[in-house]
């Protein structure tokens, strides 16, 4: 679909894009209709078998005739699908992801593919092998990752919303760094068909949006069971409705503070004192400590939510202390299997010359993959080695089950949530749990950057929602020293509607901040 764009928009977008470099491929008007690549309704194929979402008329306007951006690890026919990697730099997608097809069917048009950490591995977007993306609030800083291009494009107003993917925080971290809304839907709520797999059991397609209302509209369009993804599901009948469910009202919000988590990690470190595990835990505790500005903004968010009439209760998820090691064990194991297809034969740039097939694969990978990707493939094959699975992979899966069970004690499940009997004070299940997103605001590069270890340790706050398969919604709660700070709400499975209700009410009272020079062409 070719878009008619508002007057003055193209020079505005050009100027921003020069500064932030959000896109790997940018086509503000979408692909020309004669390119044969437009894949909307009627083209035949998987999304056409999914019922179209019923949006209230006002909500439909939040997506209709509007451009959106798509992270470059999500397939859109005729567009690049580089995954931020040299290996796929020239790869053009022959098909379109279900989520994108559904948005096209609702009247949206893909305006481009956004930059990311290679294959989604990172928290800065600086691990992209193709280009650098800068934060719209301060161009010397990163946009967060791995969906940094999508978040930066939305924060700068180049698009009203964008798709990203979240395996361990990749939608919520950049949302927090750039000051936009970032939704990681619960596992299976949105089809993964067309998302290039990094760690399949943890990840899903997520949304970066300028407002909570826009995020809700986009989510209502893309969610639901898809015959092309056997893990996708429709929301069960009793789950909170997205529209017209009468979801308003005061909620019980659990507060999981950084101090509570830090205490648990410190206790574990003391238990293992002296050993390598103890030292690693100590370092992790330090890296997960909130800087004063994010701590202050988190406290303020908590007070504002109380001021809006919600009941706040403290919660503790003790198993979280092992969240990061469990996450990286599982993510690396799955990555090592998923990335095996990029061998220069089935996919990927082929070397000019090779001695034999093994040599061809070696050369393609050596030249095609960046350092972070190689590290994770090695780590993944190590934890899956025969004889080691008990020690690493299976142990990580047990920790994962523990984290999920811990969250369910407070949040309940779609089946039991109405019944009471929670371990939350007062015995009522929480409607949501408020947590920090990331210990710092957007960090700089070089001297002012975060070490690779600190970046991984910082995933503590985000990766637990992926381990537990729960929905999580990041939203801006303040601007400190000229940089936005986000917080996130986690909910029980299929409770995205509740999280959006809370955040939409919050936003009505405390409108989200925008970077200097921002202009909205997309008021809904
Ligand atoms: N920072 C995490 C990682 O590097 C999250 C990535 C993601 O969610 N795709 O794995």
XYZ file of C-alpha atoms and ligand atoms in Angstrom, residues 71 120-123 146 165-170 198 327-328 376 459, ligand 1:
27
model
C 12.553 -4.913 13.363
C 18.594 -9.935 18.777
C 21.582 -10.614 21.029
C 22.331 -7.566 23.138
C 20.944 -4.582 25.021
C 17.975 -5.312 20.873
C 10.978 -8.897 19.427
C 11.582 -9.677 23.075
C 13.573 -12.751 24.105
C 14.875 -11.419 27.401
C 13.946 -7.737 27.403
C 14.604 -6.500 23.883
C 16.924 -16.752 18.500
C 18.187 -17.195 31.024
C 21.614 -17.208 29.382
C 26.622 -17.529 22.427
C 18.819 -8.334 32.086
N 19.730 -8.609 26.307
C 19.149 -9.898 26.126
C 20.073 -10.757 25.298
O 21.044 -10.258 24.869
C 17.797 -9.780 25.513
C 17.730 -10.021 24.064
C 16.369 -10.079 23.492
O 15.359 -9.919 24.188
N 16.313 -10.396 22.204
O 19.862 -11.913 25.087
